[in-house]
Coordinates of C-alpha atoms in Angstrom, one line a residue:
M1 CA -45.3 -81.2 11.2
E2 CA -46.2 -77.8 10.6
R3 CA -43.2 -76.2 11.8
A4 CA -41.3 -73.1 10.7
L5 CA -37.9 -74.1 9.3
T6 CA -35.5 -71.3 9.9
T7 CA -31.6 -71.5 9.5
P8 CA -29.4 -69.6 12.0
A9 CA -27.4 -66.6 10.2
P10 CA -23.7 -67.6 10.6
K11 CA -22.0 -67.1 13.9
S12 CA -19.6 -64.5 12.4
S13 CA -22.4 -62.3 10.7
A14 CA -21.7 -59.5 13.3
Y15 CA -18.3 -59.9 12.5
A16 CA -18.9 -59.4 8.7
Y17 CA -19.7 -55.5 9.3
L18 CA -16.1 -55.3 10.8
D19 CA -14.5 -56.9 7.8
L20 CA -16.4 -54.4 5.9
L21 CA -15.3 -51.4 8.0
A22 CA -11.6 -52.7 7.9
R23 CA -11.5 -53.0 4.3
E24 CA -13.3 -49.3 3.8
A25 CA -16.3 -51.1 1.5
S26 CA -18.9 -48.9 0.0
A27 CA -22.1 -48.6 1.5
V28 CA -24.3 -50.5 -0.7
E29 CA -21.7 -53.5 0.6
F30 CA -23.3 -53.4 4.1
E31 CA -26.6 -54.8 2.7
G32 CA -24.9 -58.2 2.0
P33 CA -24.8 -59.9 5.6
I34 CA -28.6 -58.9 5.8
L35 CA -29.2 -60.4 2.2
Q36 CA -27.3 -63.6 2.8
A37 CA -29.0 -63.9 6.3
R38 CA -32.9 -63.4 4.4
A39 CA -31.5 -65.7 1.6
A40 CA -30.7 -68.4 4.3
G41 CA -34.1 -68.3 6.1
A42 CA -32.9 -66.6 9.4
D43 CA -35.7 -65.5 11.5
S44 CA -37.2 -62.0 11.9
A45 CA -35.1 -61.5 15.3
T46 CA -32.0 -62.1 13.6
L47 CA -32.9 -60.0 10.6
E48 CA -33.4 -57.2 12.9
E49 CA -30.3 -57.8 15.0
L50 CA -28.3 -57.5 11.8
E51 CA -30.3 -54.3 11.1
R52 CA -29.2 -52.9 13.8
A53 CA -25.5 -53.8 13.4
K54 CA -26.0 -52.7 9.9
V55 CA -26.9 -48.9 11.1
A56 CA -24.3 -48.7 13.8
A57 CA -21.7 -50.0 11.4
L58 CA -22.6 -47.2 8.9
Q59 CA -22.8 -44.6 11.6
V60 CA -19.2 -45.5 12.3
R61 CA -18.0 -45.5 8.5
A62 CA -19.4 -42.2 8.2
V63 CA -17.5 -41.2 11.7
L64 CA -14.1 -42.8 10.1
R65 CA -14.7 -40.9 6.7
R66 CA -15.5 -37.6 8.6
R67 CA -12.2 -38.0 10.4
A68 CA -10.3 -39.0 7.7
K69 CA -11.3 -36.0 5.5
R70 CA -10.6 -33.8 8.6
E71 CA -7.0 -35.4 8.6
A72 CA -6.5 -34.7 5.1
E73 CA -7.9 -31.3 5.5
L74 CA -5.8 -30.4 8.4
S75 CA -2.6 -32.2 6.4
A76 CA -3.3 -30.0 3.5
L77 CA -3.2 -26.8 6.0
F78 CA 0.0 -28.0 7.4
D79 CA 1.6 -28.6 4.1
T80 CA 0.4 -25.1 3.1
A81 CA 2.1 -23.4 6.2
S82 CA 5.4 -25.6 5.4
D83 CA 5.4 -24.0 1.9
L84 CA 4.8 -20.6 3.3
A85 CA 7.8 -20.9 5.9
G86 CA 10.2 -22.0 2.9
L87 CA 8.8 -19.3 0.3
R88 CA 11.0 -18.9 -2.5
D89 CA 8.5 -18.8 -5.3
L90 CA 5.1 -17.0 -4.7
D91 CA 3.3 -18.5 -7.8
A92 CA 4.0 -22.2 -6.9
V93 CA 2.6 -21.5 -3.3
L94 CA -0.7 -19.9 -4.6
Q95 CA -0.8 -22.7 -7.3
A96 CA -0.6 -25.2 -4.3
I97 CA -3.2 -23.6 -2.2
V98 CA -5.8 -23.3 -5.2
H99 CA -4.8 -27.2 -6.0
R100 CA -5.5 -28.2 -2.2
A101 CA -8.8 -26.3 -2.1
R102 CA -9.8 -28.4 -5.4
Q103 CA -8.9 -31.5 -4.2
L104 CA -10.4 -31.2 -0.5
L105 CA -13.3 -29.6 -1.6
A106 CA -13.7 -32.2 -4.1
T107 CA -14.9 -29.4 -7.0
D108 CA -14.3 -29.3 -10.8
I109 CA -12.2 -26.0 -10.6
A110 CA -10.4 -23.8 -7.8
Y111 CA -9.3 -20.2 -8.7
M112 CA -8.3 -17.0 -7.0
T113 CA -8.8 -13.5 -8.2
L114 CA -6.6 -10.4 -7.0
N115 CA -7.7 -6.7 -6.8
D116 CA -5.6 -4.2 -9.0
P117 CA -5.6 -1.0 -7.3
E118 CA -4.0 0.5 -10.6
R119 CA -6.6 -0.4 -13.0
G120 CA -9.5 -0.5 -10.3
D121 CA -10.2 -4.1 -11.3
T122 CA -10.3 -7.4 -10.5
Y123 CA -8.0 -10.0 -12.3
M124 CA -7.5 -13.9 -12.4
R125 CA -4.3 -14.8 -10.3
V126 CA -4.4 -18.6 -10.5
T127 CA -6.6 -21.2 -11.5
D128 CA -6.7 -25.3 -11.3
G129 CA -8.8 -27.1 -13.5
S130 CA -9.9 -24.7 -15.9
I131 CA -10.5 -25.3 -19.5
S132 CA -11.3 -21.9 -20.5
A133 CA -8.5 -19.9 -22.1
S134 CA -10.7 -16.8 -22.0
F135 CA -11.6 -17.6 -18.4
R136 CA -8.2 -17.9 -17.3
R137 CA -7.8 -14.2 -18.7
L138 CA -11.0 -12.7 -17.3
R139 CA -10.5 -9.3 -15.7
L140 CA -13.9 -7.9 -14.2
P141 CA -15.0 -4.6 -12.4
M142 CA -15.1 -4.1 -9.1
G143 CA -18.3 -5.0 -7.4
A144 CA -19.3 -7.6 -10.2
G145 CA -20.2 -11.2 -9.5
L146 CA -20.2 -13.0 -6.5
G147 CA -16.5 -12.2 -6.1
G148 CA -17.4 -8.7 -6.0
L149 CA -20.2 -9.2 -3.4
V150 CA -17.5 -11.0 -1.3
A151 CA -14.8 -8.3 -2.1
Q152 CA -17.4 -5.8 -1.0
S153 CA -18.9 -7.4 2.1
G154 CA -15.6 -9.4 3.3
T155 CA -18.2 -12.0 3.8
P156 CA -17.8 -15.6 2.3
Y157 CA -21.0 -16.2 -0.3
N158 CA -22.1 -19.6 -2.2
T159 CA -24.7 -20.5 -4.5
A160 CA -25.7 -24.0 -5.5
D161 CA -26.9 -22.2 -8.9
Y162 CA -24.8 -18.9 -10.1
F163 CA -26.9 -17.7 -12.8
A164 CA -30.4 -18.4 -11.3
D165 CA -29.2 -16.5 -8.0
P166 CA -30.3 -12.8 -8.1
R167 CA -28.1 -11.5 -5.1
F168 CA -25.0 -10.7 -7.6
R169 CA -24.7 -7.9 -10.1
H170 CA -24.4 -10.1 -13.4
T171 CA -22.4 -8.6 -16.2
N172 CA -22.0 -10.2 -19.6
T173 CA -18.4 -10.3 -19.6
I174 CA -18.3 -12.1 -16.5
D175 CA -21.5 -14.5 -17.5
V176 CA -20.0 -15.5 -20.9
A177 CA -16.7 -16.3 -19.0
V178 CA -18.3 -18.5 -16.6
H179 CA -21.0 -20.2 -19.0
E180 CA -18.1 -20.9 -21.0
E181 CA -16.2 -22.7 -18.3
G182 CA -19.6 -24.3 -17.6
L183 CA -19.9 -23.2 -13.6
V184 CA -22.8 -23.6 -12.1
A185 CA -22.2 -23.8 -8.2
I186 CA -19.6 -21.6 -7.0
L187 CA -18.2 -20.8 -3.0
G188 CA -16.0 -17.7 -2.7
V189 CA -14.2 -16.5 0.3
P190 CA -12.2 -13.2 1.1
L191 CA -8.6 -12.8 1.1
R192 CA -7.9 -10.8 4.1
L193 CA -4.6 -8.4 5.0
G194 CA -6.0 -6.7 8.4
T195 CA -9.4 -5.3 7.3
Q196 CA -8.3 -5.0 3.7
V197 CA -9.7 -7.1 1.1
I198 CA -7.1 -8.3 -1.6
G199 CA -8.9 -10.9 -3.5
V200 CA -11.2 -13.6 -3.2
L201 CA -10.5 -17.5 -3.5
F202 CA -13.0 -19.7 -5.2
A203 CA -14.2 -23.3 -5.8
A204 CA -16.6 -24.1 -8.0
N205 CA -18.4 -26.9 -9.5
R206 CA -19.6 -27.7 -13.0
S207 CA -23.2 -29.3 -11.6
A208 CA -25.5 -27.8 -8.8
R209 CA -24.0 -28.7 -5.3
P210 CA -24.6 -27.1 -2.1
F211 CA -21.7 -26.0 -0.1
A212 CA -21.3 -27.1 3.5
Q213 CA -20.4 -25.2 6.0
E214 CA -17.0 -27.1 7.1
E215 CA -16.3 -26.5 3.6
V216 CA -16.7 -22.8 3.6
A217 CA -14.5 -22.7 6.6
L218 CA -12.0 -24.9 5.3
L219 CA -11.6 -22.5 1.8
C220 CA -11.2 -19.7 4.5
S221 CA -8.2 -20.7 5.9
L222 CA -6.7 -21.7 2.9
A223 CA -7.6 -18.0 1.8
A224 CA -5.9 -16.8 5.1
H225 CA -2.6 -18.8 4.1
A226 CA -2.8 -17.5 0.5
A227 CA -3.0 -13.5 1.9
V228 CA 0.0 -14.3 4.2
A229 CA 2.0 -15.6 1.3
I230 CA 1.1 -12.4 -0.7
D231 CA 2.0 -10.0 2.4
T232 CA 5.1 -12.3 2.8
A233 CA 6.0 -12.0 -0.9
R234 CA 5.2 -8.1 -1.0
L235 CA 7.6 -7.7 2.2
L236 CA 10.2 -9.6 0.7
Q237 CA 9.9 -7.5 -2.7
E238 CA 10.2 -3.9 -0.2
T239 CA 12.7 -5.3 1.4
R240 CA 15.0 -5.9 -1.9
A241 CA 13.9 -2.3 -3.2
A242 CA 15.1 -1.0 0.4
L243 CA 18.3 -2.9 0.0
A244 CA 18.5 -1.9 -3.6
E245 CA 18.1 1.9 -2.9
L246 CA 20.9 1.6 0.3
S247 CA 23.2 -0.1 -2.2
E248 CA 22.6 2.9 -5.0
A249 CA 23.1 5.5 -2.2
N250 CA 26.4 3.8 -1.2
T251 CA 27.5 3.7 -4.8
L252 CA 26.5 7.4 -5.2
I253 CA 28.7 8.3 -2.5
R254 CA 31.5 6.4 -3.5
A255 CA 31.3 7.9 -7.1
H256 CA 31.2 11.3 -6.0
S257 CA 34.0 10.9 -3.2
E258 CA 36.7 9.4 -6.0
S259 CA 37.2 13.1 -7.4
I260 CA 39.0 14.2 -4.3
E261 CA 41.6 11.8 -2.8
R262 CA 41.1 13.0 0.8
A263 CA 37.5 12.9 0.7
A264 CA 37.9 9.3 -0.9
D265 CA 39.9 8.4 2.2
A266 CA 37.7 9.8 4.8
H267 CA 34.8 8.2 3.2
D268 CA 36.6 4.7 2.8
R269 CA 37.5 5.0 6.5
M270 CA 33.6 5.7 7.5
T271 CA 32.2 3.1 5.2
G272 CA 34.6 0.7 7.0
L273 CA 33.3 1.3 10.5
V274 CA 30.1 0.6 9.0
L275 CA 31.1 -2.6 7.7
R276 CA 32.7 -3.6 10.9
G277 CA 29.5 -2.8 12.7
G278 CA 31.1 0.8 14.0
G279 CA 28.3 3.5 15.0
V280 CA 27.8 6.9 14.8
E281 CA 30.4 7.9 17.6
D282 CA 33.3 6.1 15.3
V283 CA 32.1 8.0 12.2
A284 CA 32.2 11.2 14.4
A285 CA 35.9 10.2 15.3
V286 CA 36.8 10.1 12.0
V287 CA 35.4 13.5 10.9
T288 CA 36.8 15.0 13.9
E289 CA 40.5 13.3 12.8
V290 CA 40.4 14.4 9.2
L291 CA 38.8 17.6 9.6
G292 CA 39.5 18.7 13.3
G293 CA 37.4 20.9 15.4
R294 CA 34.5 19.6 17.6
L295 CA 31.7 17.8 16.4
T296 CA 27.9 17.5 17.4
V297 CA 25.7 15.0 15.9
L298 CA 21.8 15.5 16.6
D299 CA 19.2 13.1 16.2
D300 CA 16.0 14.1 14.7
E301 CA 14.3 15.7 18.1
G302 CA 17.6 17.6 18.1
R303 CA 19.3 15.9 21.0
P304 CA 22.9 15.2 21.1
L305 CA 24.0 11.6 20.0
V306 CA 27.6 12.6 20.0
G307 CA 29.5 15.5 21.4
E308 CA 27.5 18.7 23.5
S309 CA 24.3 20.7 22.5
G310 CA 24.3 23.0 25.2
D311 CA 26.5 25.5 24.2
L312 CA 25.0 25.7 20.2
E313 CA 23.7 28.8 18.9
V314 CA 19.7 28.9 18.1
G315 CA 20.9 29.8 14.2
V316 CA 22.3 26.5 13.9
F317 CA 18.9 24.8 14.0
D318 CA 18.0 27.3 11.0
A319 CA 20.7 26.4 9.2
A320 CA 20.0 22.5 9.7
Q321 CA 16.6 23.4 8.0
S322 CA 18.3 25.3 5.1
S323 CA 21.0 22.5 4.8
R324 CA 18.1 19.7 4.3
A325 CA 16.5 22.0 1.9
L326 CA 19.8 22.8 -0.2
G327 CA 21.4 19.3 0.0
R328 CA 24.6 21.0 1.0
T329 CA 26.6 22.4 4.0
V330 CA 25.5 25.7 5.6
K331 CA 27.8 28.0 7.6
R332 CA 26.4 29.6 10.6
G333 CA 29.1 32.0 12.2
D334 CA 32.0 29.4 13.4
A335 CA 29.7 26.4 13.0
Y336 CA 29.4 24.1 9.5
V337 CA 25.9 22.4 9.4
A338 CA 25.3 19.2 7.2
S339 CA 21.7 18.1 8.0
V340 CA 19.8 14.9 6.5
D341 CA 16.1 14.2 6.1
V342 CA 13.7 11.2 5.0
G343 CA 10.4 12.2 3.6
A344 CA 10.8 15.9 4.7
A345 CA 11.3 14.7 8.1
P346 CA 15.1 15.1 9.8
L347 CA 17.1 12.4 10.6
C348 CA 20.4 13.7 11.7
T349 CA 22.4 16.8 11.7
L350 CA 25.9 17.2 12.1
V351 CA 27.7 20.6 13.7
L352 CA 31.3 21.0 13.2
R353 CA 32.8 23.8 15.1
T354 CA 36.3 25.2 14.2
D355 CA 38.8 27.8 14.3
H356 CA 39.7 27.7 10.8
P357 CA 37.6 27.8 7.5
V358 CA 36.9 24.6 6.1
S359 CA 37.3 24.4 2.1
D360 CA 34.3 23.1 -0.3
T361 CA 36.2 19.6 -0.3
D362 CA 36.3 19.6 3.4
Q363 CA 32.3 20.6 3.6
R364 CA 31.8 17.3 0.9
I365 CA 33.3 15.2 3.4
L366 CA 31.2 16.6 6.2
E367 CA 28.2 16.0 3.9
R368 CA 29.2 12.5 3.3
A369 CA 29.7 12.1 7.4
A370 CA 26.3 13.0 7.5
I371 CA 25.0 10.7 5.0
V372 CA 26.4 7.9 6.3
T373 CA 25.4 8.6 9.8
A374 CA 21.9 8.7 8.4
L375 CA 22.1 5.2 6.8
L376 CA 23.2 4.0 10.1
L377 CA 20.7 5.2 12.3
L378 CA 18.0 3.9 9.0
F379 CA 19.7 0.6 9.5
R380 CA 19.7 0.7 13.2
R381 CA 15.9 1.8 13.0
S382 CA 14.9 -1.3 10.6
V383 CA 16.6 -3.7 12.6
A384 CA 14.7 -2.2 15.8
E385 CA 11.4 -2.2 13.9
A386 CA 12.3 -5.9 13.0
E387 CA 13.4 -7.3 15.9
G388 CA 10.5 -5.3 18.2
R389 CA 7.7 -6.7 16.0
V390 CA 9.0 -10.5 16.4
R391 CA 9.5 -9.6 20.3
G392 CA 6.1 -7.5 20.5
E393 CA 4.3 -10.7 18.6
L394 CA 5.6 -13.0 21.1
L395 CA 5.1 -10.8 24.3
D396 CA 1.5 -10.0 22.5
D397 CA 0.9 -13.9 22.4
L398 CA 2.3 -14.5 26.2
V399 CA -0.2 -11.9 27.2
S400 CA -3.2 -12.6 25.3
R401 CA -2.9 -16.4 24.4
P402 CA -0.7 -18.1 26.7
E403 CA -2.5 -21.5 25.3
L404 CA -0.3 -21.2 22.5
R405 CA 2.3 -24.6 21.8
G406 CA 6.2 -23.2 21.2
L407 CA 6.1 -20.0 23.0
D408 CA 8.9 -21.2 25.1
D409 CA 10.8 -22.3 21.6
R410 CA 10.2 -19.0 20.4
A411 CA 11.4 -17.1 23.4
R412 CA 14.5 -19.1 23.4
R413 CA 15.3 -18.0 19.7
L414 CA 15.0 -14.7 21.0
G415 CA 17.6 -15.2 23.8
V416 CA 14.9 -14.9 26.3
D417 CA 14.8 -17.7 29.0
L418 CA 11.4 -17.5 30.5
D419 CA 12.1 -19.9 33.0
A420 CA 14.3 -17.2 34.9
P421 CA 12.9 -14.6 36.9
H422 CA 11.3 -11.9 34.8
V423 CA 8.9 -8.7 35.7
L424 CA 6.3 -7.9 33.5
V425 CA 5.8 -3.7 33.7
V426 CA 2.9 -1.5 32.1
A427 CA 3.3 1.7 31.3
R428 CA 1.1 4.2 30.4
H429 CA 1.3 7.2 28.6
D430 CA -0.6 9.7 26.7
G431 CA 2.5 10.4 24.3
Q432 CA 3.7 9.9 20.9
R433 CA 2.9 6.1 20.6
E434 CA 5.7 5.4 17.9
R435 CA 8.2 7.1 20.2
G436 CA 6.9 5.1 22.8
A437 CA 6.7 1.8 21.2
F438 CA 10.6 2.5 19.8
W439 CA 12.1 3.2 23.5
A440 CA 10.3 0.1 24.8
S441 CA 11.7 -1.8 21.7
S442 CA 15.2 -0.4 22.6
Q443 CA 15.0 -1.3 26.1
A444 CA 13.9 -4.7 26.1
T445 CA 16.5 -5.2 23.0
L446 CA 19.4 -4.1 25.3
A447 CA 18.0 -6.2 28.3
H448 CA 17.5 -9.3 26.2
G449 CA 13.7 -9.0 27.2
L450 CA 10.5 -8.3 25.5
A451 CA 8.2 -5.2 24.4
T452 CA 5.0 -4.3 22.7
A453 CA 3.0 -1.7 22.4
R454 CA -1.3 -1.9 23.2
G455 CA -3.2 1.4 22.5
D456 CA -1.5 4.0 24.9
E457 CA 0.4 1.6 26.8
V458 CA 3.8 0.1 26.5
V459 CA 4.3 -3.4 28.1
L460 CA 7.8 -4.7 28.9
L461 CA 8.8 -8.4 30.1
L462 CA 12.4 -7.6 31.6
P463 CA 15.1 -9.9 33.6
G464 CA 14.8 -9.2 37.4
D465 CA 13.3 -9.8 40.7
R466 CA 12.4 -6.4 41.7
P467 CA 9.1 -5.1 40.3
G468 CA 8.8 -1.9 42.2
A469 CA 12.1 -0.7 41.4
L470 CA 11.6 -1.6 37.6
A471 CA 8.6 0.4 37.5
R472 CA 9.9 3.3 39.0
R473 CA 12.7 3.3 36.4
V474 CA 10.7 2.7 33.3
A475 CA 8.4 5.5 34.4
A476 CA 11.3 7.9 34.8
E477 CA 12.9 7.2 32.2
L478 CA 10.2 6.9 29.6
S479 CA 8.6 10.1 31.0
A480 CA 11.9 11.8 29.9
S481 CA 11.8 10.5 26.5
L482 CA 8.4 11.3 25.8
G483 CA 8.5 14.9 27.7
R484 CA 5.5 14.1 29.7
P485 CA 4.6 11.5 32.4
A486 CA 4.3 8.1 32.2
T487 CA 2.7 5.8 34.9
A488 CA 4.2 2.3 35.1
G489 CA 2.6 -0.8 37.0
A490 CA 5.0 -4.1 37.8
A491 CA 4.1 -7.7 38.6
P492 CA 6.7 -10.6 38.9
A493 CA 6.3 -13.1 35.9
S494 CA 8.1 -16.3 37.3
G495 CA 7.1 -19.7 36.8
P496 CA 5.1 -21.1 34.0
V497 CA 4.5 -19.4 30.8
T498 CA 0.5 -18.6 32.0
A499 CA 2.2 -16.4 34.7
V500 CA 2.9 -13.7 32.0
A501 CA -0.7 -13.0 31.4
S502 CA -1.3 -12.8 35.4
A503 CA 1.7 -10.9 35.5
Y504 CA 0.1 -8.2 32.9
A505 CA -3.4 -8.1 34.5
E506 CA -1.9 -7.4 37.9
A507 CA 0.6 -4.8 36.4
R508 CA -2.1 -2.9 34.4
R509 CA -3.9 -2.7 37.9
C510 CA -0.9 -1.3 39.6
A511 CA -1.1 1.5 36.9
G512 CA -4.3 2.0 37.1
A513 CA -4.2 2.4 41.1
L514 CA -1.3 5.1 40.7
V515 CA -3.3 7.0 38.1
A516 CA -6.5 7.0 40.5
L517 CA -4.3 7.7 43.8
G518 CA -3.0 11.1 41.8
R519 CA 0.5 9.5 41.3
T520 CA 0.6 9.9 37.4
G521 CA 4.3 9.9 36.5
D522 CA 5.2 7.2 39.4
G523 CA 5.8 3.7 39.2
A524 CA 5.2 0.8 41.9
S525 CA 4.4 -2.9 42.3
A526 CA 1.4 -4.2 44.2
E527 CA 3.4 -4.8 47.4
E528 CA 4.2 -1.3 47.5
L529 CA 0.6 0.1 47.2
G530 CA -0.5 -0.3 50.9
F531 CA -4.0 -1.3 51.0
V532 CA -4.8 -0.8 47.7
G533 CA -2.5 -3.8 46.8
L534 CA -5.7 -5.8 47.9
L535 CA -7.3 -4.6 45.1
V536 CA -4.4 -4.7 42.5
G537 CA -2.8 -8.0 43.7
E538 CA -3.1 -11.4 41.7
R539 CA -4.5 -13.0 45.1
R540 CA -7.3 -10.7 46.6
E541 CA -11.0 -11.2 47.8
V542 CA -12.0 -7.8 46.9
S543 CA -15.2 -8.5 45.9
G544 CA -16.1 -10.6 48.9
F545 CA -15.0 -7.9 50.9
L546 CA -17.1 -5.4 49.4
A547 CA -20.3 -7.5 49.1
G548 CA -19.8 -8.4 53.4
T549 CA -19.0 -4.8 54.3
L550 CA -21.0 -2.4 51.8
G551 CA -23.4 -4.9 49.4
P552 CA -26.5 -4.2 51.0
V553 CA -26.0 0.0 50.3
L554 CA -24.6 -1.0 46.9
D555 CA -27.2 -3.0 45.8
Y556 CA -29.9 -0.4 47.4
D557 CA -28.4 1.9 45.3
A558 CA -28.5 -0.1 42.4
R559 CA -32.3 -1.2 42.5
R560 CA -33.2 2.2 43.7
G561 CA -31.0 4.7 41.9
T562 CA -30.3 6.3 45.3
A563 CA -26.8 8.0 46.4
L564 CA -26.4 6.2 49.7
V565 CA -22.5 5.3 49.0
K566 CA -22.0 8.7 47.7
T567 CA -23.4 10.2 51.0
L568 CA -21.3 8.0 53.1
N569 CA -18.4 9.3 51.4
A570 CA -19.4 12.9 52.1
Y571 CA -20.1 12.0 55.5
F572 CA -17.1 10.5 56.6
G573 CA -15.0 12.9 54.4
T574 CA -16.5 15.9 56.6
G575 CA -15.7 14.2 59.9
G576 CA -19.1 12.9 60.4
S577 CA -20.6 16.1 60.2
L578 CA -24.2 16.4 59.4
S579 CA -24.4 20.0 58.4
R580 CA -21.1 19.9 56.6
T581 CA -22.3 16.8 54.5
A582 CA -25.7 18.4 53.6
E583 CA -23.5 21.8 52.5
A584 CA -20.7 19.2 50.2
L585 CA -24.1 17.6 48.7
H586 CA -26.1 20.5 48.5
I587 CA -28.9 18.7 50.3
H588 CA -31.2 19.7 53.4
V589 CA -29.8 18.0 56.5
N590 CA -33.0 16.2 57.3
T591 CA -32.2 14.6 54.0
V592 CA -28.4 13.4 55.3
T593 CA -30.6 12.0 58.4
Q594 CA -33.0 10.3 56.4
R595 CA -30.2 8.7 54.1
L596 CA -28.1 7.5 57.0
D597 CA -31.0 6.0 58.8
R598 CA -31.5 4.3 55.7
V599 CA -27.9 3.0 56.1
G600 CA -28.4 2.1 59.5
Q601 CA -31.3 -0.3 58.5
L602 CA -29.4 -1.9 55.8
L603 CA -26.0 -2.1 57.6
G604 CA -27.0 -2.4 61.4
E605 CA -27.2 0.0 64.0
D606 CA -23.5 -0.4 64.9
W607 CA -22.2 0.7 61.6
Q608 CA -20.7 4.1 63.4
E609 CA -18.8 2.0 65.7
P610 CA -15.0 2.8 65.3
E611 CA -14.5 -1.1 64.0
R612 CA -17.4 -1.0 61.7
A613 CA -16.8 2.4 60.4
L614 CA -12.9 1.7 59.6
E615 CA -14.2 -1.2 57.2
I616 CA -17.0 0.8 55.6
Q617 CA -14.4 3.6 54.9
L618 CA -11.8 1.2 53.5
A619 CA -14.7 -0.5 51.7
L620 CA -15.8 3.1 50.1
R621 CA -12.3 3.6 49.4
L622 CA -12.0 0.5 47.4
H623 CA -15.0 1.0 45.8
R624 CA -13.9 4.0 44.6
L625 CA -10.6 3.1 43.5
R626 CA -12.3 -0.2 41.8
T627 CA -14.4 2.5 39.3
H628 CA -11.1 3.9 37.9
M629 CA -8.9 0.8 37.1
P630 CA -9.9 -2.1 34.6
D631 CA -9.8 -5.5 35.1
A632 CA -10.0 -4.8 38.9

């Protein structure tokens, strides 16, 4: 009997692939079920089915391996972020980043170079997997090798064979070190601080291999963490240096004051005030108690912080400049002036007016009081800048990236309850940006809100439920602080976190509308702008209104380059007079008539009827306002 003898594959053969997937078998082992079935004499249909099952299983295996790799990458990035949060030792953090880069990219070596601005070259900072001592001590000129190309362009580069790649400027020093280390394939990505490239992070292999785009992206992420670690360490070092300088200044003050008992007592009292959280007013009270007379304390702009400045003589300000130059008290009439500057810029000035002469010893007390006041103001400025930076970053995220997680928690840590009613204020100004930002930060801190500076505008998120009143107050006070007009728009920002971004857009439109309406220096909300609120309010149908009322004319002007909209504005602006319209546009009356006939063809013959004319005039004004306002 000629009958093909076939043995069916085991009924669990399909499950064999699931077993292989479960124990993470190698790709070669997935051929096993087919080989077993073929050895058992399975027919072609069964073998084809097993082949399809194998292909599907290998695809699943590839997906699982990619996900496992991605999970490992994310875990490494989270671990790196955790290291940065508890940064204690910069070397340890950078070493961990380089080690993770080597592990995740499965390369033979990973290393990091940093730019040395003092020597004008680049040096090896951290290595992992290096076997060459000379490679670990390598210093190379700026712009040389693959790393130099990355540093110059700020763009990642990689090569599968470094020595055969003509894109890089090869130098003997670099090539010898690379050859000694045995490197062939190299990937380098920039370490960025803002727009500045401060170094390069590398991953390299001792044999030829390509680098996938995902590997480049991963190394870029690790490089970003490394840049943050370096910048954080720099800030910590600068903070320690600043604290050391303040401590040294305090020590010098104490050393000088010990020579005279009365001066020492006054200084101790002022220092005690500072340590107990006292302010400029408390220091001024000690000076007047010890020296008598009347004391006026002026800030860097000559405005009084304590006392009155209205009756000060003009010569007092010249004396303040001389005091800063000499570092001593200067006398002008019955006034004794002590002034302190920082970086050639005045910081504070103390003016003591008294009927009796002030001895040299007592003048030293005034000078010491000026230094203590300067330290207080510097401390206030440092604290305000630090807190303002944190608050500003949060408000920037609320405005531009409301989808970020944890915004509520960050706000609560700053004492801001986003669930409570708030008002978002945008104040436009063309004054000093730093002064505007400092004013906004101070106001936000006092009101338990948030503030940030964005170009020529400041943004505040303040508790409250009266946008219009708050906008007018901000406009008035910021204008007074800058000495020039500031225009503020406001919108309510209550509800979910995403409401802040919407309120910011509406507040900007309000500020733009005020400028377009000629109300520079004023403040208002959308509800207070009358019909303009249709344009700036969050719920508006302006585009539909313009399209339905004026759309054919706008489209005709856009296609033909004509001036029908301009002619309509002039026509209604002159009360419907053809001759005055022609005069205003410097054209012939017949041209005006032809243009208006074209308008009638586009809008209908009833376009001059009272109701239609009112709608058209409103649309013309909205269109004109819209061209002056962003985001409208």
